[in-house]
PDB file of C-alpha atoms in Angstrom:
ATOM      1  CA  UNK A 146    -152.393 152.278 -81.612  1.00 97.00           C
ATOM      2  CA  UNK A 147    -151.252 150.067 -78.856  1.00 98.00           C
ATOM      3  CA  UNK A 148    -153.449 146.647 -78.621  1.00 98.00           C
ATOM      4  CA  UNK A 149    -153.700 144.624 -75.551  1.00 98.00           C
ATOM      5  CA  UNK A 150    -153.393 140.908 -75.769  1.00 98.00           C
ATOM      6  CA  UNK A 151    -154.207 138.876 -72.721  1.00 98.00           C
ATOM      7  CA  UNK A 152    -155.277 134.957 -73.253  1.00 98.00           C
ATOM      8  CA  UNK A 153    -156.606 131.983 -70.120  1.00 97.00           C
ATOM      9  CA  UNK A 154    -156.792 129.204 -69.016  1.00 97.00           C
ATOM     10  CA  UNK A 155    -159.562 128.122 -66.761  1.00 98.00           C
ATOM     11  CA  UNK A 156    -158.847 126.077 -63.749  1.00 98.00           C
ATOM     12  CA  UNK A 157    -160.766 122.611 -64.294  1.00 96.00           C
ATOM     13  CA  UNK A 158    -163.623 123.023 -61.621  1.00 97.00           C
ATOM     14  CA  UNK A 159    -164.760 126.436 -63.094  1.00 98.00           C
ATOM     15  CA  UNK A 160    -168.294 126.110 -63.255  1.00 98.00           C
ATOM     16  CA  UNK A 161    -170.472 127.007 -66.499  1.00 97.00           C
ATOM     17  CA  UNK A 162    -172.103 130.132 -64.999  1.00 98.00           C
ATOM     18  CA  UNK A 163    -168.335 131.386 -63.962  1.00 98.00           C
ATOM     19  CA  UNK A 164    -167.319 130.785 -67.610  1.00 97.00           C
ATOM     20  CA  UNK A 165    -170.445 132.706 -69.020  1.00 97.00           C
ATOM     21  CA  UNK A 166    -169.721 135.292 -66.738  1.00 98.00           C
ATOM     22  CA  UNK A 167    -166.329 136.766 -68.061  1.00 98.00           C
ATOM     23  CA  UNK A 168    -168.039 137.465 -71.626  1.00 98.00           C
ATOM     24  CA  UNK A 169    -171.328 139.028 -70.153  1.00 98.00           C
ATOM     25  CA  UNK A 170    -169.306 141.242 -67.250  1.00 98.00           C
ATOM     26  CA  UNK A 171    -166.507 142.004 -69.946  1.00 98.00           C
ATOM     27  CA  UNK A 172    -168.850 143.353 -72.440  1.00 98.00           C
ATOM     28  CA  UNK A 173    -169.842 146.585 -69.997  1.00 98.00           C
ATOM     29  CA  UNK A 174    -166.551 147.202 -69.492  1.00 98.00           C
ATOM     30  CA  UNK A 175    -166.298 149.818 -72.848  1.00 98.00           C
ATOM     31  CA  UNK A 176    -169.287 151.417 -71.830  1.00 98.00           C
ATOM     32  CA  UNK A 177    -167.203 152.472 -68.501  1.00 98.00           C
ATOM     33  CA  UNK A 178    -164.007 152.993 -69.923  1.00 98.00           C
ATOM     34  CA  UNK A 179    -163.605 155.510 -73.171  1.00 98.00           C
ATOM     35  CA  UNK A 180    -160.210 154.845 -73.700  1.00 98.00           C
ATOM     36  CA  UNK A 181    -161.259 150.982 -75.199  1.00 98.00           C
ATOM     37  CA  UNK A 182    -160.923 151.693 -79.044  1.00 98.00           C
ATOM     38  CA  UNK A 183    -161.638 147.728 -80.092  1.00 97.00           C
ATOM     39  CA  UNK A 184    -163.209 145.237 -77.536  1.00 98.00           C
ATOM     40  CA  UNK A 185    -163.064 141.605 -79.119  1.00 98.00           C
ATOM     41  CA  UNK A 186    -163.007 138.600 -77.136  1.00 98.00           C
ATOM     42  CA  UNK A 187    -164.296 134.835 -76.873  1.00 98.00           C
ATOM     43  CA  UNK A 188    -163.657 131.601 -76.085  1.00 97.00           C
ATOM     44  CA  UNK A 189    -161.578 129.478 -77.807  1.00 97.00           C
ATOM     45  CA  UNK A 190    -162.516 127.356 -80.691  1.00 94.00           C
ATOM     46  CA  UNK A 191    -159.974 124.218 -80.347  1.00 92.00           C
ATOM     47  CA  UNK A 192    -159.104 122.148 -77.488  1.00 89.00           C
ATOM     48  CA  UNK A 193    -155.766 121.895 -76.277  1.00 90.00           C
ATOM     49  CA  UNK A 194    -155.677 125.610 -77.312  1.00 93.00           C
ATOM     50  CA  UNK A 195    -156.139 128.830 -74.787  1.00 96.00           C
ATOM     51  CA  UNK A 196    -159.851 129.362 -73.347  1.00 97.00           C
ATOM     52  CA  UNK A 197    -160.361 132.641 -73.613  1.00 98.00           C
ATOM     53  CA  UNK A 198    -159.055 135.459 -75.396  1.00 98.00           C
ATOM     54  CA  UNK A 199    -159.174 139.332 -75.114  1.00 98.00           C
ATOM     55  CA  UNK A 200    -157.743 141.935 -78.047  1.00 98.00           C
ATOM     56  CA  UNK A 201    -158.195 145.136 -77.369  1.00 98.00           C
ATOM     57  CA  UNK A 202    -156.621 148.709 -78.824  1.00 98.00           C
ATOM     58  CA  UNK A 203    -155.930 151.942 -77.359  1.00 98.00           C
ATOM     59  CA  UNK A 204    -154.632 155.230 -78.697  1.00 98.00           C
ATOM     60  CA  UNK A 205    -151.350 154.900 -77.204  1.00 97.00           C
ATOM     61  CA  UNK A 206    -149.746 153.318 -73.610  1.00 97.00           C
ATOM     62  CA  UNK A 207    -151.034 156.018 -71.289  1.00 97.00           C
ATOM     63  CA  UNK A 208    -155.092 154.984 -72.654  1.00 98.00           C
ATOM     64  CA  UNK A 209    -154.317 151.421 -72.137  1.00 98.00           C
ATOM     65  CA  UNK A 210    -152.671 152.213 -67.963  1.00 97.00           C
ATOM     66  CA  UNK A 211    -155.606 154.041 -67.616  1.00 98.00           C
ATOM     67  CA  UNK A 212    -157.767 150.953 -68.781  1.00 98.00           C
ATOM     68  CA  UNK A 213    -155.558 148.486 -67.329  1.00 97.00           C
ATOM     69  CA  UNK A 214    -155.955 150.603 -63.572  1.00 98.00           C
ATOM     70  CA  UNK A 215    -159.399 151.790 -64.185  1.00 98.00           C
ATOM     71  CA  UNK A 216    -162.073 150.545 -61.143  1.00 98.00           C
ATOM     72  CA  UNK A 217    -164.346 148.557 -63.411  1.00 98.00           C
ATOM     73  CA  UNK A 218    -161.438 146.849 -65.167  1.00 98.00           C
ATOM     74  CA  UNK A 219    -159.810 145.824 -61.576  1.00 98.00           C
ATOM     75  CA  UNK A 220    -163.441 145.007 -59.966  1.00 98.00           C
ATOM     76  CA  UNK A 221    -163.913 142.839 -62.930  1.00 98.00           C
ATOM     77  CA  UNK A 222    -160.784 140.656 -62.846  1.00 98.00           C
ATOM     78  CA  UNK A 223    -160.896 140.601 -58.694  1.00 98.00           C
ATOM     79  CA  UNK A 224    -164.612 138.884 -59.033  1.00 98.00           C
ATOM     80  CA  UNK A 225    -164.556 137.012 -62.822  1.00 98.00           C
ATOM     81  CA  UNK A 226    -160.802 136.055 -63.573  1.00 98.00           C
ATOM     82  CA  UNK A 227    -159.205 135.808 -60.326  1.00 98.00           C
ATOM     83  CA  UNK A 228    -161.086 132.883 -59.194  1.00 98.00           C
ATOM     84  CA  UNK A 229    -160.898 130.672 -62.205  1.00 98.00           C
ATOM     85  CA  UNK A 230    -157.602 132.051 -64.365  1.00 98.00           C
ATOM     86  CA  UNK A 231    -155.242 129.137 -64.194  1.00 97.00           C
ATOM     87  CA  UNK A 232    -153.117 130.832 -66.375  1.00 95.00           C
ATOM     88  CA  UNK A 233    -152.596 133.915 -68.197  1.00 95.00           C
ATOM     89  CA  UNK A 234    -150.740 135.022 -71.179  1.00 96.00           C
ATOM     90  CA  UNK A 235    -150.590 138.629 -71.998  1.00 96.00           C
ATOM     91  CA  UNK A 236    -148.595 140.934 -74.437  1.00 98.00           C
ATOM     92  CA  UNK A 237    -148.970 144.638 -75.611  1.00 98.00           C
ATOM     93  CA  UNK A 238    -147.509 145.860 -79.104  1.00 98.00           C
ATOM     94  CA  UNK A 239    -148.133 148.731 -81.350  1.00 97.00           C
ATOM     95  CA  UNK A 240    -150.012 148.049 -84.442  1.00 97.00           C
ATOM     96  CA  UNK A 241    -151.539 150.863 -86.881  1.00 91.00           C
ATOM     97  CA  UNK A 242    -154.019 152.888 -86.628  1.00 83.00           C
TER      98      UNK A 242
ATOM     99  CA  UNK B 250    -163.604 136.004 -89.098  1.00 97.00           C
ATOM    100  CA  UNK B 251    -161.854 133.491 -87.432  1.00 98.00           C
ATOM    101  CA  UNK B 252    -159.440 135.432 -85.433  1.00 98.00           C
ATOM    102  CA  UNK B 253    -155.685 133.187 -84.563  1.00 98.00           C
ATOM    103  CA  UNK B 254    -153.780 134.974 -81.749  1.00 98.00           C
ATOM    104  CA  UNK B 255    -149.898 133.411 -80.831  1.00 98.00           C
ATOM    105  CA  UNK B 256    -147.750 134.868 -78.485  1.00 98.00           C
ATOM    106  CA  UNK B 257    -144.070 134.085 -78.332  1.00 97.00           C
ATOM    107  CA  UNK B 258    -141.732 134.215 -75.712  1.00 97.00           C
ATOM    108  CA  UNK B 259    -138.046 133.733 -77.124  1.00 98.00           C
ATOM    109  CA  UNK B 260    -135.382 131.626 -75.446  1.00 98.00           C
ATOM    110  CA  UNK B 261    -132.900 133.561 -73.616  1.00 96.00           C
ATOM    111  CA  UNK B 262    -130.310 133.235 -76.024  1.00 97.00           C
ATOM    112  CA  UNK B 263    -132.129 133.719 -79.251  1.00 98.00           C
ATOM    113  CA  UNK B 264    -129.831 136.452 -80.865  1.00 98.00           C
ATOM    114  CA  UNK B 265    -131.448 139.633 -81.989  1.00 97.00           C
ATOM    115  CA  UNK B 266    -130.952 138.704 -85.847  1.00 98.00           C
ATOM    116  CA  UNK B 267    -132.957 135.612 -84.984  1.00 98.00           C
ATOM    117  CA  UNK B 268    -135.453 138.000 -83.091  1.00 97.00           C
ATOM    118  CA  UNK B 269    -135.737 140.465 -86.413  1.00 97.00           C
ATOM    119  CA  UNK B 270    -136.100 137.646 -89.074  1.00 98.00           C
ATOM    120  CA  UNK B 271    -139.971 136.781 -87.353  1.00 98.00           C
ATOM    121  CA  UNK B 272    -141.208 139.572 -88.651  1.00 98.00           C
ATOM    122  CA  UNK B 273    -139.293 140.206 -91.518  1.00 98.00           C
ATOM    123  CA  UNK B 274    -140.338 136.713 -92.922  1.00 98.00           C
ATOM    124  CA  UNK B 275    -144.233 136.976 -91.311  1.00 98.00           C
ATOM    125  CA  UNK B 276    -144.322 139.784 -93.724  1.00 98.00           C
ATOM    126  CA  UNK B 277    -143.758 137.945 -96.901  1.00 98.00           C
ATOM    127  CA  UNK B 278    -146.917 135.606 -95.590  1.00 98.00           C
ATOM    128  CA  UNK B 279    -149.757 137.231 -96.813  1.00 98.00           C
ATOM    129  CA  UNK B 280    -148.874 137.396-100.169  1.00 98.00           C
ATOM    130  CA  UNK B 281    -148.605 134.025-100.560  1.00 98.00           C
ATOM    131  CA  UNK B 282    -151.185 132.435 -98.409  1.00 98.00           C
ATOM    132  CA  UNK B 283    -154.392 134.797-100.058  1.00 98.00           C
ATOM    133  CA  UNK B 284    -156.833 133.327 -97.280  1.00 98.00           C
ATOM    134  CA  UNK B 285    -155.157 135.963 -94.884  1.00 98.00           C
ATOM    135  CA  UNK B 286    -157.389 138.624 -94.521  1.00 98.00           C
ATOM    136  CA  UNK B 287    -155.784 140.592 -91.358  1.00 97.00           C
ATOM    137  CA  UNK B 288    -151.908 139.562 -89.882  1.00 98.00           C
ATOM    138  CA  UNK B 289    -151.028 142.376 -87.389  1.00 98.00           C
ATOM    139  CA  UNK B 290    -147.778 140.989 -85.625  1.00 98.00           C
ATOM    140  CA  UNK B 291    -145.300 142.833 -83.614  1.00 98.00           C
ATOM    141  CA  UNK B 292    -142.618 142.485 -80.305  1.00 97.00           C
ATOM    142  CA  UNK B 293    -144.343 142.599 -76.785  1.00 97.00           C
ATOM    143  CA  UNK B 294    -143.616 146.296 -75.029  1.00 94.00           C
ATOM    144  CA  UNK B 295    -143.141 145.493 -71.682  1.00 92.00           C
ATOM    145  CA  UNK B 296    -140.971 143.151 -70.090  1.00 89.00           C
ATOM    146  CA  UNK B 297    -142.554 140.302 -68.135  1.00 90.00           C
ATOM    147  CA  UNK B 298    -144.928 140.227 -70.867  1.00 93.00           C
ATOM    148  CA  UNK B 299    -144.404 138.047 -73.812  1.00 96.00           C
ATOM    149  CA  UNK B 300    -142.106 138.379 -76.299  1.00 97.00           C
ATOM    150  CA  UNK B 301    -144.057 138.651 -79.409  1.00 98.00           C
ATOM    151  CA  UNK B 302    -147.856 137.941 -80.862  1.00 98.00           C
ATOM    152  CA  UNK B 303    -149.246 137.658 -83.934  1.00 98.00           C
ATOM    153  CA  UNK B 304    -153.259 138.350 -84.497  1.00 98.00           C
ATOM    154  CA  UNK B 305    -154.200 137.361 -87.977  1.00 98.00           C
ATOM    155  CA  UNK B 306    -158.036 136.583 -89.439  1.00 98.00           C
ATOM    156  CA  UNK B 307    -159.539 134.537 -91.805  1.00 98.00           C
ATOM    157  CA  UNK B 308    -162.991 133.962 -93.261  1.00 98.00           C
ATOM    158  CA  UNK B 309    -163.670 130.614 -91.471  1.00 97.00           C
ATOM    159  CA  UNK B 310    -161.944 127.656 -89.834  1.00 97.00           C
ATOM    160  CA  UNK B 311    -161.085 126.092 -93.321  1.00 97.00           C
ATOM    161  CA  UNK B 312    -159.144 129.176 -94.483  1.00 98.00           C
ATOM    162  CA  UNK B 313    -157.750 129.321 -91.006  1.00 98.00           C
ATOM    163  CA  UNK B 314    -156.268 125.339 -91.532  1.00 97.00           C
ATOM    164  CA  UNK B 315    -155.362 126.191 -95.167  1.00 98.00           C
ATOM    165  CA  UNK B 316    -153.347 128.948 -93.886  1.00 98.00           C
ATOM    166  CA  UNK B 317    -151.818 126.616 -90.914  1.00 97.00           C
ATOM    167  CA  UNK B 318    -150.797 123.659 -93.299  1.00 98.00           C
ATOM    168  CA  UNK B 319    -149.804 125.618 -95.891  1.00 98.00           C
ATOM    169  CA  UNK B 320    -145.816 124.943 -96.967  1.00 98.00           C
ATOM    170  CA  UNK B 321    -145.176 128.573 -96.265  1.00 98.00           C
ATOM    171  CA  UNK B 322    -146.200 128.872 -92.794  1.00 98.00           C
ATOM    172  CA  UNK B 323    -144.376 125.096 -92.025  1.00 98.00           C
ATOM    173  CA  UNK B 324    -141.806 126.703 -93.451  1.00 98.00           C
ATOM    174  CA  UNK B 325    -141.381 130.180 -91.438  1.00 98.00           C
ATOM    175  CA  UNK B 326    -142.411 127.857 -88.174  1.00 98.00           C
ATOM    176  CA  UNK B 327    -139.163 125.462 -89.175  1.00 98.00           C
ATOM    177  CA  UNK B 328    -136.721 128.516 -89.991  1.00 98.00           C
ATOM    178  CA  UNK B 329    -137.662 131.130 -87.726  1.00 98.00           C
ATOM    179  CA  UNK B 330    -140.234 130.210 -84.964  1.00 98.00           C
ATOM    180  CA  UNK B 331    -138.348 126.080 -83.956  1.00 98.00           C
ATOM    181  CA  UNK B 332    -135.136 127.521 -83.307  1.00 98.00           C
ATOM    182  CA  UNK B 333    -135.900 130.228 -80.793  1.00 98.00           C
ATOM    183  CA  UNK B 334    -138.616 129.850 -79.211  1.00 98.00           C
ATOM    184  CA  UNK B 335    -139.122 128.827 -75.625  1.00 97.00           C
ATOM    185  CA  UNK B 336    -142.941 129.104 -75.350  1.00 95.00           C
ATOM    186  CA  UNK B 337    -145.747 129.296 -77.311  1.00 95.00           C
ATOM    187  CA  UNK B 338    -149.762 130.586 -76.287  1.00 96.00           C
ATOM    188  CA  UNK B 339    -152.343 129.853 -79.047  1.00 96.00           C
ATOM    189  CA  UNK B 340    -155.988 130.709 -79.353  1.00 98.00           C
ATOM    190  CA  UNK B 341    -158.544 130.656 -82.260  1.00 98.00           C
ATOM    191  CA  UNK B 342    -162.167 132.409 -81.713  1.00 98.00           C
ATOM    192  CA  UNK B 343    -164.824 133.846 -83.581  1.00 97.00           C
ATOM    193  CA  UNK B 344    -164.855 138.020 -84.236  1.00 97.00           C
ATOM    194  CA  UNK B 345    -167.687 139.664 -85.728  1.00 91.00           C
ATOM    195  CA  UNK B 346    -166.637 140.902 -89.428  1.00 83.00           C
TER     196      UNK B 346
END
């Protein structure tokens, strides 16, 4: 299995609703896309720590490119990350099945 | 579960037998911290990316601090993590079990 990794930071002024937003919009996302094996995300639990975190797992590198390129995936970062990611972190790495 | 997530990116000149004792000495962690109940760790695939991430679980937040104070852990971070690494991404949330 390959898993997906990606963590943010929010920039300051996003607002509640834009926070809420990235759980509620990312939660459709493995109705759309087969290739998502495991979907788990949240916010983070201690300050000073990342915001948000995703960890997700495909069947091997060409399910997760077709994720990572798929239309909902790229409509969902253009209208919930892109306007409030300060910063991202990401990583992919094989782990078993 | 309280899911911990690091990701690792490795100074420049951290030598590949520094790079293979992470997880070579994560490994010997679960056996002697019990309140692990996942610990899925592994080198980032694709450059650009970071270096390395660890996803591990626990029952709660308490097992979660045992298992960050405990002398094992202090000790892996002091040997193997100190010395080479350059940056450091952290995040603790809450997975369903």
């Amino acid at each position: 299995m390959i898993r997906h990794v990606v963590m943010f930071t929010w920039k300051a002024e996003a607002t509640e609703e834009q926070r809420a937003a990235v759980p509620a919009e990312l939660a459709k996302l493995p109705a759309a896309i087969p290739e998502i094996r495991r979907y788990e995300f949240g916010p983070g639990r201690n300050p000073g720590n990342k915001d948000f975190v995703l960890v997700a797992d495909f069947d091997d590198d060409e399910s997760f490119v077709t994720y990572r390129d798929h239309p909902a995936h790229q409509a969902f970062i253009a209208a919930c990350v892109t306007p409030i990611a300060a910063d991202l972190a990401r990583v992919q790495y094989e782990v078993a099945s």
